[in-house]
Amino acid sequence: MRKAFEKQGFSDSVLEIITASLADSTKKQYDSALKSWWTFCTNNHQDPFEPEIKTVVEFLAGKFKEGASYSTLNSTRSAISLIVSKDLQHDPILHRCFKGIFRLRPTAPKYFKTWDVNVVLDKLASWFPLDSLSLKLVTEKLVMLLALGTGFRAQTLSLIKIEEISITSSTVEIKVYKTSRPGAQQPFACIPFFRGKPSICIASTLVHYLKITRELRKDENLLFICYKKPYKGANVQSIRRWIKSVLKNCGIDKSFTAHSTRHASTSAAYKKGLDLNIIRNAAGWSGESKMFARFYNRTIDNQEGNFASTVLN
């Protein structure tokens, strides 16, 4: 990407600003797509920076034949758009190509049903009292409770910093400041102390976790640290692995990923009558977003105010 902008004569200071517009996860995704694009152009004697539209269509068609989804191909087009001079987002041939891709391989929800949060909550409730648990179990319990009680993604959980946590006698508030599109709502959660069910109280579990990790974390400001030496801040892969570990411990089908906590918690909250706007706010969707209806509102296996309280109740 940098080479493409350098070719256009931008200075180093401008290049730094432009590359900062992309999140690290997007850069990784785009880098993979652009490596594949570069190889394709080299093999076909095409300039990757000044390709013919036909070349772009042939490349995408090849990826489609290999099994790439509509969203993957759309992301690939966005990556290529960054380095070429042509407007690939509004080209009529590409527009028709993507219309055909959608009809041939329409985007579908990953899950048509989800797991019952009560199965997981019952297991987490058995991990009590907290003083009797190992650091590993306390860590996994808190990660799963936060994932279910806030609707946060694993990536968001990995970004929580201690300085962004405010604890009062009745609630724990978590604000997460992360790179996002302009105007996007920043993740926020207000979690009440669940006095009626202390064994699955997110707030008290978090307070206990901070207490037992105080001496281990030294100067580490991230909330979650690895439970093995040298106790460094946990990355998103660790968070996902811990969630998967809990799901496995609960006997949940291994086909469900760590991200399925979003499906399970939002579906449970909706089935219990929580206002859809509150669910949208908790999950970070806009008021106009149809994401919940299209992809997250799933039938719950074994199924006959405040987001966290509704899910845990």
XYZ file of C-alpha atoms in Angstrom:
313
model
C 0.000 0.000 0.000
C 2.757 2.391 0.948
C 4.500 1.836 -2.392
C 1.321 2.775 -4.258
C 1.041 6.094 -2.426
C 4.766 6.777 -2.796
C 4.284 6.332 -6.545
C 1.757 9.162 -6.442
C 4.395 11.462 -4.923
C 3.070 11.823 -1.380
C 5.512 12.860 1.332
C 6.353 10.640 4.307
C 4.202 12.758 6.636
C 1.176 12.341 4.344
C 1.842 8.602 3.990
C 1.844 8.270 7.780
C -1.570 9.953 8.001
C -3.071 7.877 5.188
C -1.859 4.546 6.592
C -3.147 5.549 10.045
C -6.668 5.672 8.564
C -6.704 1.861 8.555
C -7.100 -0.276 11.660
C -4.387 -2.888 12.257
C -6.864 -5.698 11.591
C -7.854 -4.079 8.274
C -4.203 -3.685 7.275
C -3.596 -7.393 7.856
C -6.686 -8.292 5.855
C -5.730 -5.972 3.001
C -2.084 -7.117 3.003
C -3.190 -10.701 2.384
C -5.490 -9.654 -0.478
C -2.863 -7.405 -2.070
C -0.167 -10.110 -1.969
C -2.518 -12.364 -3.913
C -3.337 -9.499 -6.310
C 0.371 -8.766 -6.846
C 1.091 -12.422 -7.685
C -1.843 -12.542 -10.125
C -0.694 -9.375 -11.910
C 2.907 -10.592 -12.105
C 1.835 -13.909 -13.611
C -0.383 -12.118 -16.142
C 2.107 -9.341 -16.978
C -0.187 -6.610 -15.633
C 0.688 -3.459 -13.713
C -0.931 -3.887 -10.244
C -1.202 -0.095 -9.928
C -2.706 0.573 -13.379
C -4.739 -2.543 -14.261
C -7.501 -2.890 -16.823
C -10.953 -3.453 -15.329
C -10.971 -6.806 -17.143
C -7.930 -7.861 -15.100
C -9.633 -6.967 -11.811
C -12.791 -8.873 -12.816
C -10.763 -11.944 -13.854
C -8.893 -11.866 -10.532
C -12.106 -11.641 -8.484
C -13.764 -14.339 -10.602
C -10.823 -16.627 -9.881
C -11.172 -16.015 -6.142
C -14.906 -16.664 -6.406
C -14.190 -19.981 -8.112
C -11.870 -20.866 -5.221
C -14.810 -20.386 -2.841
C -14.394 -16.805 -1.606
C -17.541 -15.272 -0.106
C -19.229 -12.057 -1.197
C -17.876 -10.172 1.837
C -14.333 -11.473 1.256
C -14.437 -10.407 -2.393
C -15.847 -7.014 -1.440
C -13.010 -6.539 1.035
C -10.531 -7.586 -1.672
C -11.984 -4.987 -4.032
C -11.588 -2.333 -1.317
C -7.950 -3.342 -0.836
C -7.193 -3.074 -4.559
C -9.043 0.266 -4.714
C -6.495 1.685 -2.299
C -3.583 1.220 -4.682
C -5.078 1.758 -8.160
C -6.031 5.020 -9.838
C -9.360 3.726 -11.197
C -12.623 4.017 -9.240
C -13.416 0.368 -8.568
C -16.267 1.097 -6.167
C -18.502 2.615 -8.855
C -17.371 0.891 -12.028
C -20.493 -0.454 -13.828
C -18.845 -3.743 -14.885
C -17.648 -4.473 -11.354
C -21.040 -3.452 -9.952
C -22.732 -6.008 -12.231
C -20.088 -8.580 -11.347
C -20.810 -8.219 -7.624
C -24.535 -8.388 -8.253
C -23.940 -11.731 -9.937
C -21.698 -12.915 -7.089
C -24.406 -12.094 -4.558
C -27.027 -14.041 -6.502
C -24.773 -17.037 -7.003
C -23.444 -17.049 -3.444
C -25.676 -14.880 -1.227
C -24.488 -13.798 2.204
C -26.069 -15.992 4.873
C -25.960 -16.025 8.680
C -23.143 -18.162 10.062
C -25.519 -19.796 12.554
C -29.195 -20.692 12.185
C -29.452 -21.401 15.891
C -27.278 -20.647 18.897
C -26.509 -22.141 22.264
C -28.505 -21.500 25.438
C -26.683 -19.030 27.689
C -28.229 -20.706 30.742
C -26.093 -23.816 30.137
C -22.953 -21.673 30.302
C -24.194 -19.565 33.216
C -24.929 -22.700 35.253
C -21.353 -23.886 34.698
C -19.916 -20.466 35.593
C -22.093 -20.362 38.728
C -20.483 -23.630 39.851
C -17.080 -21.916 39.724
C -17.681 -20.306 43.107
C -16.617 -19.053 45.611
C -14.050 -17.004 43.734
C -11.368 -17.402 46.423
C -11.296 -21.148 45.736
C -10.571 -20.782 42.004
C -7.265 -20.785 40.170
C -6.229 -17.674 38.242
C -7.013 -19.579 35.018
C -10.621 -20.259 36.023
C -11.209 -16.731 37.354
C -9.835 -15.336 34.087
C -12.002 -17.565 31.893
C -15.054 -16.909 34.045
C -14.659 -13.134 33.848
C -14.006 -13.174 30.089
C -17.143 -15.196 29.426
C -19.320 -13.185 31.833
C -18.189 -9.930 30.221
C -18.716 -11.318 26.709
C -22.267 -12.342 27.598
C -23.126 -9.383 29.808
C -21.844 -6.637 27.521
C -22.151 -8.019 23.991
C -18.540 -6.926 23.413
C -16.468 -8.646 20.732
C -13.304 -10.491 21.758
C -11.290 -7.693 20.167
C -13.054 -5.103 22.342
C -12.495 -7.195 25.469
C -8.776 -7.336 24.662
C -8.647 -3.523 24.524
C -10.184 -2.789 27.949
C -7.788 -0.833 30.141
C -7.914 -0.530 33.916
C -8.001 3.261 33.648
C -11.220 2.954 31.611
C -13.018 1.099 34.424
C -14.995 3.062 37.006
C -16.218 1.196 40.098
C -18.904 2.511 42.459
C -20.881 0.823 45.224
C -23.645 -0.147 42.804
C -22.106 -0.456 39.344
C -19.015 -0.992 37.247
C -18.720 1.196 34.158
C -16.416 0.283 31.279
C -15.510 2.677 28.468
C -13.348 1.438 25.617
C -11.605 3.928 23.363
C -10.643 2.346 20.061
C -9.985 3.320 16.461
C -13.313 3.419 14.668
C -15.078 5.190 11.852
C -15.906 8.877 12.507
C -19.107 9.222 14.507
C -19.186 5.556 15.530
C -20.358 4.780 19.048
C -17.513 3.771 21.349
C -18.086 0.593 23.375
C -19.595 1.289 26.793
C -21.098 -0.933 29.471
C -22.780 -0.160 32.773
C -22.839 -3.338 34.852
C -24.773 -3.462 38.133
C -23.648 -5.602 41.061
C -25.826 -8.701 40.828
C -26.567 -9.157 44.551
C -29.246 -11.802 43.916
C -26.805 -14.158 42.167
C -23.273 -13.461 43.449
C -21.931 -16.607 41.731
C -22.427 -15.010 38.311
C -22.024 -11.344 39.270
C -19.850 -9.734 36.610
C -18.988 -6.693 38.727
C -17.798 -8.610 41.789
C -15.889 -11.095 39.613
C -14.105 -8.173 37.933
C -13.260 -6.573 41.297
C -11.877 -9.914 42.529
C -9.835 -10.341 39.331
C -8.277 -6.902 39.727
C -7.394 -7.769 43.323
C -5.645 -11.088 42.577
C -3.766 -9.742 39.543
C -2.596 -6.492 41.147
C 0.851 -7.790 42.086
C 1.238 -9.874 38.913
C 0.532 -7.203 36.321
C 3.142 -4.661 37.489
C 2.818 -1.798 34.957
C 0.424 -3.624 32.592
C -2.652 -1.446 32.067
C -4.748 -3.878 30.011
C -7.484 -5.502 32.095
C -6.762 -9.043 30.956
C -3.329 -10.542 31.457
C -2.104 -14.033 30.603
C -2.466 -16.374 33.578
C 1.045 -17.759 33.074
C 4.373 -15.986 33.562
C 5.417 -13.349 32.600
C 1.735 -12.255 32.923
C 1.723 -9.925 29.938
C -1.377 -8.270 28.514
C -3.606 -10.777 26.722
C -4.200 -10.316 22.990
C -7.411 -11.030 21.093
C -6.277 -14.578 20.233
C -5.951 -15.373 23.952
C -9.405 -13.949 24.672
C -10.933 -16.082 21.917
C -9.096 -19.162 23.161
C -10.404 -18.649 26.709
C -13.996 -18.255 25.485
C -13.665 -21.419 23.394
C -12.256 -23.207 26.458
C -15.360 -22.302 28.496
C -17.690 -23.391 25.687
C -15.882 -26.722 25.465
C -16.092 -27.093 29.262
C -19.855 -26.590 28.991
C -20.306 -29.180 26.259
C -21.255 -26.589 23.616
C -20.868 -27.784 20.018
C -17.290 -27.068 18.911
C -18.537 -25.513 15.650
C -19.410 -22.355 17.611
C -16.649 -19.745 17.679
C -15.810 -17.195 20.370
C -17.846 -14.630 18.412
C -20.981 -16.730 18.973
C -21.302 -15.139 22.433
C -22.729 -12.102 20.569
C -25.410 -14.259 18.964
C -26.217 -16.062 22.220
C -26.395 -12.994 24.496
C -28.302 -10.682 22.138
C -30.760 -13.447 21.207
C -31.317 -14.269 24.890
C -31.890 -10.609 25.778
C -34.380 -10.212 22.929
C -36.276 -13.392 23.838
C -36.585 -12.088 27.405
C -38.233 -8.906 26.144
C -35.388 -6.396 26.360
C -35.960 -3.353 24.158
C -34.237 -3.754 20.785
C -32.644 -0.297 21.061
C -30.921 -1.321 24.302
C -29.621 -4.466 22.588
C -28.364 -2.381 19.664
C -26.581 0.020 22.012
C -24.974 -2.820 23.957
C -23.746 -4.501 20.795
C -22.582 -1.247 19.219
C -25.055 -1.207 16.332
C -26.627 2.003 15.071
C -30.318 2.741 15.521
C -30.927 2.029 11.841
C -28.830 -1.142 11.778
C -30.560 -4.319 10.584
C -27.595 -6.446 11.727
C -29.508 -8.028 14.618
C -32.516 -9.061 12.555
C -30.384 -10.419 9.707
C -27.563 -12.194 11.484
C -27.897 -12.289 15.285
C -31.504 -13.062 16.204
C -31.169 -16.851 16.309
C -33.341 -19.629 17.718
C -31.958 -20.758 21.087
C -31.328 -24.447 21.715
C -33.468 -25.921 24.525
C -35.554 -22.784 24.709
C -39.110 -23.217 25.862
C -33.690 -2.539 31.034
C -30.280 -3.498 31.504
C -28.484 -5.709 29.031
C -26.268 -7.517 31.568
C -29.071 -8.033 34.097
C -31.454 -9.332 31.430
C -28.977 -11.860 30.031
C -27.896 -13.144 33.475
C -31.382 -13.337 34.953
